Short mmCIF file of C-alpha atoms in Angstrom, two decimals:
data_model
loop_
_atom_site.label_atom_id
_atom_site.label_comp_id
_atom_site.label_asym_id
_atom_site.label_seq_id
_atom_site.Cartn_x
_atom_site.Cartn_y
_atom_site.Cartn_z
CA MET A 1 32.26 -5.06 -84.48
CA ASP A 2 34.61 -4.74 -87.03
CA VAL A 3 35.47 -8.66 -87.97
CA LYS A 4 34.61 -10.33 -91.68
CA PHE A 5 34.67 -13.78 -91.95
CA ARG A 6 35.04 -15.12 -95.97
CA GLY A 7 32.75 -17.71 -96.41
CA SER A 8 29.03 -19.27 -95.60
CA VAL A 9 27.44 -18.71 -92.20
CA PHE A 10 27.40 -22.75 -92.08
CA GLU A 11 30.81 -22.98 -93.04
CA LYS A 12 31.96 -20.35 -90.32
CA ILE A 13 29.87 -21.26 -87.45
CA GLY A 14 32.46 -22.50 -85.06
CA GLU A 15 34.18 -19.21 -85.48
CA LEU A 16 31.52 -16.93 -85.38
CA LYS A 17 30.01 -18.66 -82.04
CA LYS A 18 34.16 -18.63 -81.16
CA TYR A 19 33.92 -14.47 -81.91
CA ILE A 20 30.82 -14.45 -79.75
CA ASP A 21 31.46 -16.12 -77.15
CA ASN A 22 34.80 -14.18 -76.56
CA TYR A 23 32.50 -10.62 -77.19
CA ILE A 24 30.32 -11.73 -74.10
CA ALA A 25 32.68 -12.85 -72.00
CA LYS A 26 34.54 -9.59 -72.56
CA MET A 27 31.34 -7.67 -71.68
CA GLU A 28 30.92 -9.39 -68.68
CA ASN A 29 34.20 -9.39 -66.97
CA PHE A 30 33.85 -5.54 -66.23
CA GLU A 31 33.92 -5.18 -62.34
CA LEU A 32 32.76 -1.57 -60.58
CA GLU A 33 35.36 -0.61 -58.67
CA ASN A 34 32.94 1.44 -56.11
CA TYR A 35 29.72 -0.22 -56.08
CA ASP A 36 28.32 2.17 -53.31
CA GLU A 37 28.48 4.88 -55.63
CA LEU A 38 25.13 3.11 -57.00
CA GLY A 39 22.89 3.59 -54.26
CA ILE A 40 21.68 -0.26 -53.97
CA LYS A 41 18.61 -0.34 -51.40
CA LYS A 42 16.52 -2.87 -51.12
CA ILE A 43 12.16 -3.00 -51.54
CA GLU A 44 10.96 -4.11 -48.14
CA ILE A 45 8.20 -7.31 -48.88
CA TYR A 46 5.56 -9.13 -47.34
CA ASP A 47 2.48 -11.12 -48.07
CA LYS A 48 0.82 -8.91 -50.36
CA TRP A 49 2.83 -6.12 -49.71
CA TYR A 50 1.99 -5.10 -53.36
CA LEU A 51 -2.02 -5.05 -53.39
CA ASP A 52 -1.39 -2.75 -49.87
CA CYS A 53 1.16 -1.13 -52.39
CA LEU A 54 -1.46 -0.59 -55.88
CA LYS A 55 -4.79 -0.34 -54.22
CA ASN A 56 -6.37 3.01 -55.16
CA LEU A 57 -4.35 3.57 -58.09
CA LYS A 58 -4.90 4.17 -61.47
CA VAL A 59 -2.51 2.13 -63.72
CA VAL A 60 -2.04 2.92 -67.58
CA GLY A 61 -0.27 0.83 -69.97
CA VAL A 62 0.79 1.86 -73.48
CA ASP A 63 1.57 -0.47 -76.51
CA GLY A 64 1.20 -1.38 -79.94
CA SER A 65 1.64 -3.34 -82.63
CA GLN A 66 1.85 -3.00 -87.00
CA ILE A 67 1.32 -5.01 -89.91
CA ASN A 68 4.19 -3.84 -92.40
CA PRO A 69 4.13 -2.78 -95.54
CA LEU A 70 4.31 -5.69 -97.95
CA ARG A 71 7.00 -4.95 -101.15
CA GLU A 72 6.40 -8.70 -102.45
CA LEU A 73 2.74 -8.67 -102.53
CA GLY A 74 2.07 -4.83 -103.37
CA ILE A 75 1.20 -3.59 -100.96
CA PRO A 76 2.72 0.00 -100.07
CA ILE A 77 0.63 0.56 -97.30
CA GLY A 78 1.14 -0.55 -93.28
CA VAL A 79 -0.45 0.06 -90.79
CA VAL A 80 0.22 0.52 -87.15
CA GLN A 81 -2.41 -0.21 -84.13
CA VAL A 82 -1.78 1.07 -80.33
CA ALA A 83 -3.83 -0.26 -77.23
CA LYS A 84 -3.93 2.04 -73.90
CA VAL A 85 -5.56 0.08 -71.25
CA LYS A 86 -6.07 1.87 -67.82
CA VAL A 87 -6.95 -0.37 -64.53
CA TRP A 88 -8.04 1.08 -61.25
CA HIS A 89 -6.30 -0.70 -58.81
CA GLY A 90 -8.62 -2.40 -56.00
CA GLU A 91 -11.71 -0.43 -58.01
CA GLY A 92 -12.25 -3.51 -60.09
CA LYS A 93 -12.27 -0.52 -63.09
CA LYS A 94 -11.02 -0.99 -66.49
CA LYS A 95 -11.09 1.03 -70.03
CA VAL A 96 -9.43 0.00 -73.25
CA GLU A 97 -8.78 2.76 -75.95
CA TYR A 98 -7.13 1.96 -79.48
CA TYR A 99 -5.32 3.90 -81.80
CA SER A 100 -4.38 3.24 -85.44
CA MET A 101 -2.94 4.69 -88.14
CA PRO A 102 -1.62 3.78 -92.02
CA VAL A 103 2.25 3.74 -92.45
CA ALA A 104 3.30 4.25 -95.94
CA ILE A 105 6.02 2.21 -97.41
CA ASP A 106 8.72 5.05 -97.55
CA GLU A 107 8.08 5.73 -93.76
CA ASN A 108 9.64 4.26 -90.81
CA ILE A 109 6.75 2.13 -89.12
CA ASN A 110 8.75 2.00 -85.76
CA LEU A 111 9.21 5.45 -85.79
CA LYS A 112 5.72 6.04 -86.34
CA ARG A 113 4.58 3.69 -84.17
CA PHE A 114 6.68 5.09 -81.39
CA ASP A 115 4.64 8.31 -82.10
CA LEU A 116 1.74 6.75 -81.97
CA GLU A 117 2.07 5.69 -78.36
CA ILE A 118 3.93 8.61 -77.03
CA HIS A 119 0.32 10.55 -78.53
CA ALA A 120 -1.70 7.99 -77.08
CA LEU A 121 0.55 9.06 -73.22
CA ILE A 122 0.03 12.39 -73.78
CA ASP A 123 -4.10 11.94 -74.38
CA GLU A 124 -3.64 10.74 -70.65
CA ILE A 125 -1.14 12.82 -68.97
CA ASP A 126 -3.48 15.26 -67.42
CA ASP A 127 -5.42 12.72 -65.60
CA GLY A 128 -2.64 11.81 -63.17
CA GLY A 129 -1.83 8.10 -61.80
CA LEU A 130 1.17 6.22 -63.12
CA LEU A 131 1.54 5.78 -66.74
CA PHE A 132 3.81 3.02 -68.43
CA PHE A 133 5.26 2.69 -71.42
CA ASP A 134 6.91 -0.34 -73.37
CA GLY A 135 10.73 -0.05 -74.16
CA SER A 136 13.16 3.21 -73.64
CA PHE A 137 12.29 7.18 -74.33
CA LEU A 138 15.64 7.29 -75.94
CA VAL A 139 15.12 6.39 -79.45
CA PRO A 140 18.35 6.30 -81.45
CA GLU A 141 16.93 6.92 -84.74
CA LEU A 142 15.22 10.02 -83.02
CA LYS A 143 17.67 12.19 -81.17
CA GLU A 144 15.31 15.36 -80.64
CA ASN A 145 11.86 14.03 -80.00
CA GLU A 146 9.72 17.14 -79.82
CA ASN A 147 6.65 15.21 -78.57
CA VAL A 148 8.68 13.07 -75.74
CA TYR A 149 9.76 16.63 -74.63
CA ARG A 150 6.47 17.53 -74.52
CA LEU A 151 5.05 14.15 -72.67
CA PHE A 152 7.70 14.90 -69.88
CA ARG A 153 6.65 18.28 -69.97
CA LEU A 154 3.35 17.57 -69.44
CA SER A 155 3.90 15.09 -66.90
CA LYS A 156 5.49 17.40 -64.24
CA LYS A 157 3.00 20.04 -65.25
CA HIS A 158 0.15 17.19 -63.87
CA SER A 159 2.20 15.39 -61.59
CA THR A 160 1.56 12.37 -63.69
CA MET A 161 4.02 9.58 -62.94
CA LEU A 162 5.34 8.19 -66.10
CA ILE A 163 7.80 5.28 -66.36
CA GLY A 164 9.69 3.81 -69.90
CA TYR A 165 9.82 0.23 -68.58
CA VAL A 166 13.10 -1.47 -70.72
CA ASP A 167 13.05 -5.54 -69.90
CA LYS A 168 15.80 -6.53 -71.74
CA SER A 169 18.06 -3.23 -71.93
CA PHE A 170 21.23 -2.76 -73.94
CA SER A 171 22.09 0.83 -72.98
CA LYS A 172 25.43 1.76 -72.24
CA ASP A 173 24.48 5.04 -70.26
CA LEU A 174 25.65 3.67 -66.75
CA ALA A 175 28.94 2.46 -67.78
CA GLU A 176 29.87 5.11 -69.91
CA GLU A 177 29.40 7.22 -66.52
CA PHE A 178 31.74 5.27 -64.88
CA GLY A 179 34.17 5.02 -67.98
CA LEU A 180 33.72 0.98 -68.98
CA SER A 181 33.05 -0.08 -72.14
CA THR A 182 30.55 -2.59 -71.49
CA TYR A 183 26.54 -2.84 -71.40
CA ASP A 184 24.81 -1.46 -67.47
CA THR A 185 22.87 -4.86 -67.24
CA PHE A 186 26.21 -7.03 -67.40
CA LEU A 187 27.66 -4.21 -64.87
CA LEU A 188 24.84 -5.11 -62.95
CA LYS A 189 24.92 -8.78 -62.88
CA ASN A 190 25.18 -9.86 -59.41
CA MET A 191 22.55 -7.01 -58.23
CA ARG A 192 20.02 -9.58 -56.10
CA MET A 193 16.25 -9.82 -56.46
CA PHE A 194 14.07 -6.40 -54.89
CA GLU A 195 17.25 -4.44 -55.23
CA TYR A 196 17.64 -1.23 -57.57
CA THR A 197 19.60 1.57 -57.82
CA ARG A 198 19.82 4.82 -57.25
CA PRO A 199 18.51 7.50 -60.27
CA PHE A 200 20.94 8.66 -62.49
CA LEU A 201 20.20 11.89 -64.92
CA LYS A 202 20.60 11.66 -68.86
CA ASN A 203 19.53 15.57 -69.22
CA ASP A 204 15.49 15.26 -69.01
CA LEU A 205 15.62 12.12 -68.12
CA ALA A 206 16.63 9.71 -65.22
CA TYR A 207 16.79 5.99 -65.34
CA ALA A 208 17.64 3.10 -62.55
CA TYR A 209 17.91 -0.61 -62.78
CA ILE A 210 15.56 -2.81 -60.41
CA LYS A 211 16.01 -6.75 -59.93
CA ILE A 212 12.78 -7.93 -60.60
CA ASN A 213 13.15 -11.16 -62.10
CA PRO A 214 15.82 -13.80 -62.09
CA ALA A 215 17.42 -12.89 -65.53
CA LEU A 216 19.71 -9.28 -65.82
CA PRO A 217 18.21 -6.38 -63.87
CA ALA A 218 15.45 -4.55 -66.06
CA ARG A 219 15.73 -0.98 -66.75
CA ILE A 220 13.32 1.79 -66.04
CA GLU A 221 13.07 5.42 -67.01
CA TYR A 222 11.45 8.40 -66.29
CA PRO A 223 11.01 12.51 -66.20
CA ALA A 224 14.05 13.88 -64.22
CA TRP A 225 11.08 15.28 -61.70
CA MET A 226 10.26 12.48 -60.48
CA THR A 227 13.25 11.81 -58.76
CA GLU A 228 12.43 12.72 -55.12
CA MET A 229 9.85 10.35 -55.38
CA HIS A 230 12.38 7.67 -56.70
CA ASP A 231 11.98 4.84 -53.76
CA GLU A 232 8.12 5.34 -54.30
CA VAL A 233 8.24 5.19 -58.06
CA VAL A 234 10.75 1.99 -57.66
CA LYS A 235 8.07 0.32 -55.40
CA LEU A 236 5.25 0.78 -57.49
CA VAL A 237 6.96 -0.31 -60.35
CA THR A 238 7.57 -3.61 -58.77
CA ALA A 239 4.43 -4.13 -57.22
CA GLU A 240 2.84 -3.70 -60.91
CA CYS A 241 5.44 -6.55 -61.87
CA GLN A 242 3.99 -9.11 -58.95
CA LEU A 243 0.57 -8.51 -60.72
CA SER A 244 1.87 -10.19 -64.36
CA VAL A 245 1.89 -14.06 -64.72
CA THR A 246 5.58 -14.11 -64.48
CA LYS A 247 6.19 -11.93 -61.53
CA GLY A 248 9.10 -10.21 -63.83
CA TYR A 249 6.67 -7.69 -65.85
CA PRO A 250 4.43 -5.17 -65.19
CA TYR A 251 1.18 -6.30 -65.29
CA ILE A 252 -0.21 -3.50 -67.41
CA LEU A 253 2.40 -3.77 -70.27
CA GLU A 254 1.79 -7.26 -70.45
CA ARG A 255 -2.16 -6.25 -70.81
CA ALA A 256 -1.47 -3.72 -73.12
CA HIS A 257 0.36 -5.89 -75.62
CA LYS A 258 -2.22 -8.28 -75.86
CA PHE A 259 -5.09 -6.06 -76.37
CA SER A 260 -2.70 -4.08 -79.23
CA ILE A 261 -2.29 -7.43 -80.82
CA ILE A 262 -3.82 -7.04 -84.28
CA ASP A 263 -4.96 -10.69 -84.62
CA LYS A 264 -5.71 -12.72 -87.64
CA ARG A 265 -9.11 -11.61 -88.28
CA GLY A 266 -8.02 -7.69 -87.89
CA ARG A 267 -4.76 -8.78 -90.28
CA ASP A 268 -7.23 -10.48 -93.07
CA LYS A 269 -9.53 -7.53 -92.88
CA PHE A 270 -6.82 -4.73 -93.45
CA MET A 271 -5.31 -7.14 -96.53
CA LYS A 272 -8.55 -7.10 -98.24
CA ALA A 273 -9.15 -3.76 -97.84
CA VAL A 274 -5.48 -2.31 -99.23
CA LYS A 275 -5.30 -3.68 -102.82
CA SER A 276 -2.47 -4.58 -104.24
CA TYR A 277 -0.77 -2.55 -107.20
CA SER A 278 1.06 -4.94 -108.65
CA ILE A 279 2.66 -8.46 -107.34
CA SER A 280 6.83 -9.13 -107.52
CA TYR A 281 8.21 -11.45 -109.75
CA LYS A 282 11.52 -11.32 -107.84
CA TRP A 283 9.00 -12.49 -104.85
CA LEU A 284 7.53 -15.46 -106.96
CA ALA A 285 10.61 -16.43 -108.31
CA LYS A 286 11.71 -17.38 -104.70
CA MET A 287 8.42 -18.71 -104.26
CA ILE A 288 9.38 -21.64 -106.68
CA PRO A 289 10.84 -23.99 -105.47
CA MET B 1 -39.00 -13.79 -65.82
CA VAL B 2 -35.09 -12.58 -66.06
CA SER B 3 -34.79 -9.18 -66.88
CA LYS B 4 -33.34 -8.14 -70.43
CA ASP B 5 -29.59 -7.60 -69.25
CA ASP B 6 -29.75 -11.01 -68.00
CA THR B 7 -30.78 -12.63 -70.90
CA MET B 8 -29.77 -15.84 -71.87
CA LYS B 9 -29.17 -17.06 -75.67
CA ILE B 10 -28.34 -20.71 -76.65
CA VAL B 11 -24.99 -20.43 -78.49
CA LYS B 12 -24.25 -23.44 -79.69
CA ILE B 13 -26.36 -26.18 -81.11
CA LEU B 14 -24.90 -29.66 -80.10
CA SER B 15 -27.21 -31.76 -81.61
CA HIS B 16 -30.84 -32.86 -82.17
CA ASP B 17 -31.40 -32.73 -78.52
CA GLU B 18 -28.52 -31.30 -77.11
CA PHE B 19 -27.87 -27.23 -76.76
CA GLU B 20 -25.55 -24.80 -74.83
CA VAL B 21 -26.68 -21.67 -73.25
CA GLU B 22 -24.51 -18.92 -72.13
CA GLY B 23 -26.44 -18.15 -68.00
CA ASP B 24 -26.29 -18.24 -64.62
CA LEU B 25 -28.43 -21.52 -64.59
CA ALA B 26 -27.57 -24.52 -61.87
CA VAL B 27 -27.40 -28.21 -63.09
CA GLY B 28 -31.22 -29.56 -62.96
CA ASP B 29 -33.13 -26.48 -63.32
CA VAL B 30 -35.42 -26.82 -66.24
CA VAL B 31 -35.38 -24.23 -69.01
CA ASN B 32 -38.44 -23.51 -72.07
CA CYS B 33 -36.50 -22.45 -75.32
CA LYS B 34 -39.74 -21.38 -77.38
CA GLY B 35 -41.89 -24.70 -76.53
CA ILE B 36 -39.04 -27.05 -75.98
CA MET B 37 -38.87 -27.43 -72.27
CA ALA B 38 -34.63 -28.83 -71.51
CA ILE B 39 -32.74 -29.83 -68.01
CA VAL B 40 -29.44 -28.31 -67.23
CA VAL B 41 -27.16 -31.82 -67.14
CA SER B 42 -23.65 -29.69 -66.72
CA ILE B 43 -21.83 -26.84 -66.87
CA HIS B 44 -18.31 -25.57 -67.95
CA GLN B 45 -16.52 -21.82 -67.80
CA GLU B 46 -15.07 -21.03 -71.41
CA GLY B 47 -12.17 -18.43 -72.32
CA SER B 48 -11.39 -17.56 -69.00
CA GLU B 49 -8.13 -15.51 -68.41
CA TYR B 50 -8.47 -16.08 -64.69
CA SER B 51 -6.70 -19.54 -64.58
CA ASP B 52 -3.26 -17.92 -65.34
CA TYR B 53 -3.38 -15.84 -61.48
CA MET B 54 -5.40 -17.60 -59.36
CA HIS B 55 -2.86 -19.62 -58.08
CA ARG B 56 -1.60 -16.70 -55.74
CA MET B 57 -4.26 -13.88 -55.65
CA GLU B 58 -7.97 -14.78 -54.31
CA THR B 59 -10.69 -14.45 -56.89
CA GLU B 60 -12.22 -11.54 -55.19
CA ASP B 61 -8.77 -9.53 -55.55
CA ILE B 62 -8.46 -10.71 -59.05
CA LYS B 63 -12.05 -8.48 -59.60
CA LYS B 64 -10.71 -5.71 -57.97
CA PHE B 65 -7.11 -4.95 -58.83
CA LEU B 66 -7.19 -7.00 -62.68
CA PRO B 67 -10.42 -5.81 -64.22
CA ASP B 68 -9.71 -6.27 -67.41
CA LEU B 69 -9.20 -10.22 -67.83
CA VAL B 70 -12.28 -12.41 -68.88
CA GLU B 71 -13.58 -13.86 -66.15
CA GLY B 72 -15.11 -16.36 -69.36
CA ARG B 73 -18.66 -17.60 -70.30
CA ARG B 74 -20.35 -19.53 -67.93
CA ILE B 75 -21.66 -21.85 -70.38
CA VAL B 76 -24.13 -25.27 -69.32
CA LYS B 77 -24.81 -27.74 -71.54
CA CYS B 78 -29.35 -28.38 -71.27
CA LEU B 79 -30.30 -31.96 -72.61
CA ALA B 80 -34.17 -31.54 -74.72
CA LEU B 81 -36.39 -33.75 -72.86
CA CYS B 82 -40.10 -32.79 -74.82
CA THR B 83 -42.07 -30.25 -75.69
CA THR B 84 -43.85 -27.67 -72.96
CA ASN B 85 -46.81 -29.48 -73.87
CA LEU B 86 -45.48 -32.62 -73.19
CA ASP B 87 -45.02 -33.62 -76.91
CA ASP B 88 -42.16 -34.88 -78.39
CA ALA B 89 -39.60 -32.41 -79.58
CA PHE B 90 -37.74 -33.33 -82.96
CA THR B 91 -36.04 -29.97 -83.61
CA LEU B 92 -34.58 -27.33 -81.28
CA PRO B 93 -34.76 -23.64 -81.80
CA GLU B 94 -31.80 -21.58 -83.67
CA ILE B 95 -28.67 -19.93 -82.16
CA GLY B 96 -29.90 -17.13 -80.32
CA THR B 97 -33.09 -17.60 -79.71
CA GLU B 98 -33.96 -16.49 -75.73
CA VAL B 99 -34.07 -19.51 -72.91
CA GLU B 100 -36.07 -18.93 -69.77
CA LYS B 101 -35.77 -20.69 -66.81
CA ILE B 102 -39.17 -22.43 -65.72
CA ASP B 103 -40.40 -21.26 -62.60
CA LYS B 104 -41.96 -23.47 -59.85
CA ASP B 105 -45.76 -22.34 -60.76
CA ASN B 106 -44.98 -23.16 -64.53
CA LEU B 107 -42.94 -26.20 -64.01
CA ARG B 108 -46.21 -27.86 -61.97
CA ASN B 109 -48.03 -26.92 -64.64
CA ILE B 110 -46.42 -28.64 -67.53
CA HIS B 111 -46.32 -31.59 -65.88
CA LEU B 112 -50.40 -31.83 -64.43
CA LYS B 113 -52.25 -32.50 -67.91
CA ASN B 114 -55.70 -32.61 -67.19
CA GLY B 115 -54.79 -32.80 -63.63
CA GLU B 116 -52.69 -35.84 -64.26
CA LEU B 117 -48.78 -35.92 -63.35
CA ARG B 118 -46.94 -37.14 -66.64
CA ILE B 119 -43.65 -37.26 -66.90
CA PRO B 120 -43.07 -38.64 -70.41
CA TYR B 121 -39.42 -38.17 -70.63
CA LEU B 122 -38.46 -39.84 -67.94
CA VAL B 123 -36.61 -42.44 -69.24
CA LYS B 124 -34.89 -40.80 -71.84
CA LEU B 125 -33.66 -38.29 -69.15
CA LEU B 126 -32.51 -41.39 -66.79
CA LYS B 127 -30.12 -42.98 -69.92
CA ARG B 128 -28.94 -39.53 -71.27
CA SER B 129 -27.94 -37.62 -68.16
CA ASN B 130 -26.34 -38.03 -65.01
CA ILE B 131 -28.52 -39.89 -62.61
CA ASP B 132 -28.22 -36.80 -59.92
CA VAL B 133 -30.18 -34.72 -62.77
CA ALA B 134 -32.87 -37.38 -62.66
CA ARG B 135 -33.04 -36.81 -58.86
CA ASN B 136 -32.43 -33.23 -58.56
CA LEU B 137 -35.71 -33.06 -60.65
CA VAL B 138 -37.44 -35.36 -59.26
CA LEU B 139 -37.26 -33.65 -55.89
CA LYS B 140 -38.11 -30.24 -57.47
CA LEU B 141 -41.58 -31.85 -58.47
CA ILE B 142 -42.12 -33.59 -55.06
CA GLU B 143 -41.68 -29.49 -53.83
CA VAL B 144 -44.21 -28.28 -56.57
CA ILE B 145 -46.45 -30.87 -56.66
CA PRO B 146 -46.95 -31.75 -53.35
CA GLU B 147 -50.20 -34.32 -53.77
CA GLU B 148 -48.11 -36.39 -56.19
CA LYS B 149 -45.79 -36.66 -53.25
CA ASP B 150 -46.44 -40.57 -52.92
CA LEU B 151 -46.48 -41.66 -56.97
CA LEU B 152 -43.22 -39.23 -57.13
CA GLU B 153 -41.47 -40.96 -54.41
CA ILE B 154 -41.84 -44.32 -55.78
CA ILE B 155 -39.68 -43.11 -58.94
CA LEU B 156 -37.12 -41.38 -56.01
CA ALA B 157 -36.70 -44.38 -54.59
CA GLU B 158 -36.52 -46.71 -57.49
CA ILE B 159 -33.86 -44.11 -59.10
CA GLU B 160 -32.10 -44.54 -55.81
CA TYR B 161 -32.33 -47.69 -55.70
CA LYS B 162 -30.73 -48.05 -59.42
CA ARG B 163 -28.00 -45.56 -57.84
CA MET B 164 -27.04 -47.93 -55.13
CA LYS B 165 -26.87 -50.75 -57.90
CA GLY B 166 -24.53 -48.54 -60.06
CA LEU B 167 -27.23 -49.02 -62.60
CA GLU B 168 -29.18 -47.68 -64.75
CA LEU B 169 -32.89 -47.50 -65.00
#
């Protein structure tokens, strides 16, 4: 996007809306010439199929949350907390583990959180089961991430299934493969419930799309060695989604998210523990009406 | 006697004679709480995450497949009746005090003072609780003090009569 308006957002809201509508319409306008190339298949479902599918499977979900450094309050340190939830479906067993780390104001807290989440998965990778990560392994800021490569290598070594689940993907990998300049999910907007694409490779990573809920398809990513078990992987991911409150997002990530949240009590304790070095008078000035 | 793992404790004081206990008790159960005799008048569940998932999964499946969900706490509301010596109770033990279910032998012993049946809290119980709770307790007393069955059945008949009339004693 390379457009500039002279005037405030309030003044230009009509023009902004028109521009955005045109942009979305343009992105949605792409159609694949050969739909067969997606290798679309459909999951066979029956009553409570997802329980049969997940029975005796250990599933792990990792997600994190953070308290950003508060420059305005003179607190130069933030903190990241990651929760790892393990559930043995059908066996009634569970375990929740936590990781946390301080992050300085001059560090990228999002990347630190990403690293801690990957670290939590690496800790679990030698114990089998199905591991879920909330998001893409392809972080734009990180072209080369040794920890991700290590995680993928260990996943193959221990035959532990690993999934990156992207609920709302704006990736263009697939579209670009077909020479189109749009978002993959826009290109796949006509997929029907429980349909999924074949896996596509991007170096050591495989990705595919599944229509799990009425919104646009979700993207899954996994290490390339798992492509031979693609149908099974897709079925397991979809089954895990059927357990969640909305039936459209993996249950284990829904729970990992819940456990990872730093609640008010935790935030208050952190704020008290980390002393302010000097408050911002610019911020104070903004506070005065 | 309950085992240490199943220890029941007061979790909330509601008023001078009402309190809440976390534990596996039923309406009509009589408990001893540091010398105070109380009866369970209602039950509710607190903080359960099951409700969001129950519309499409059986409780057994939830326990097996989603074991990290919080089942919640079973909370019972108790009404203090009197002391275990059948004297008036003017105060309650504090939060965290252990609570024990009174077994049949003790229920009998408490209500027989010098070999004579005494239920000094009956009017309070009828006024303050659901009439079914009072009926339940009288039925229990008939079971544990069979020699006073005739007298207790008169009380029970009165309760039944008042219940039918929709009035309290």
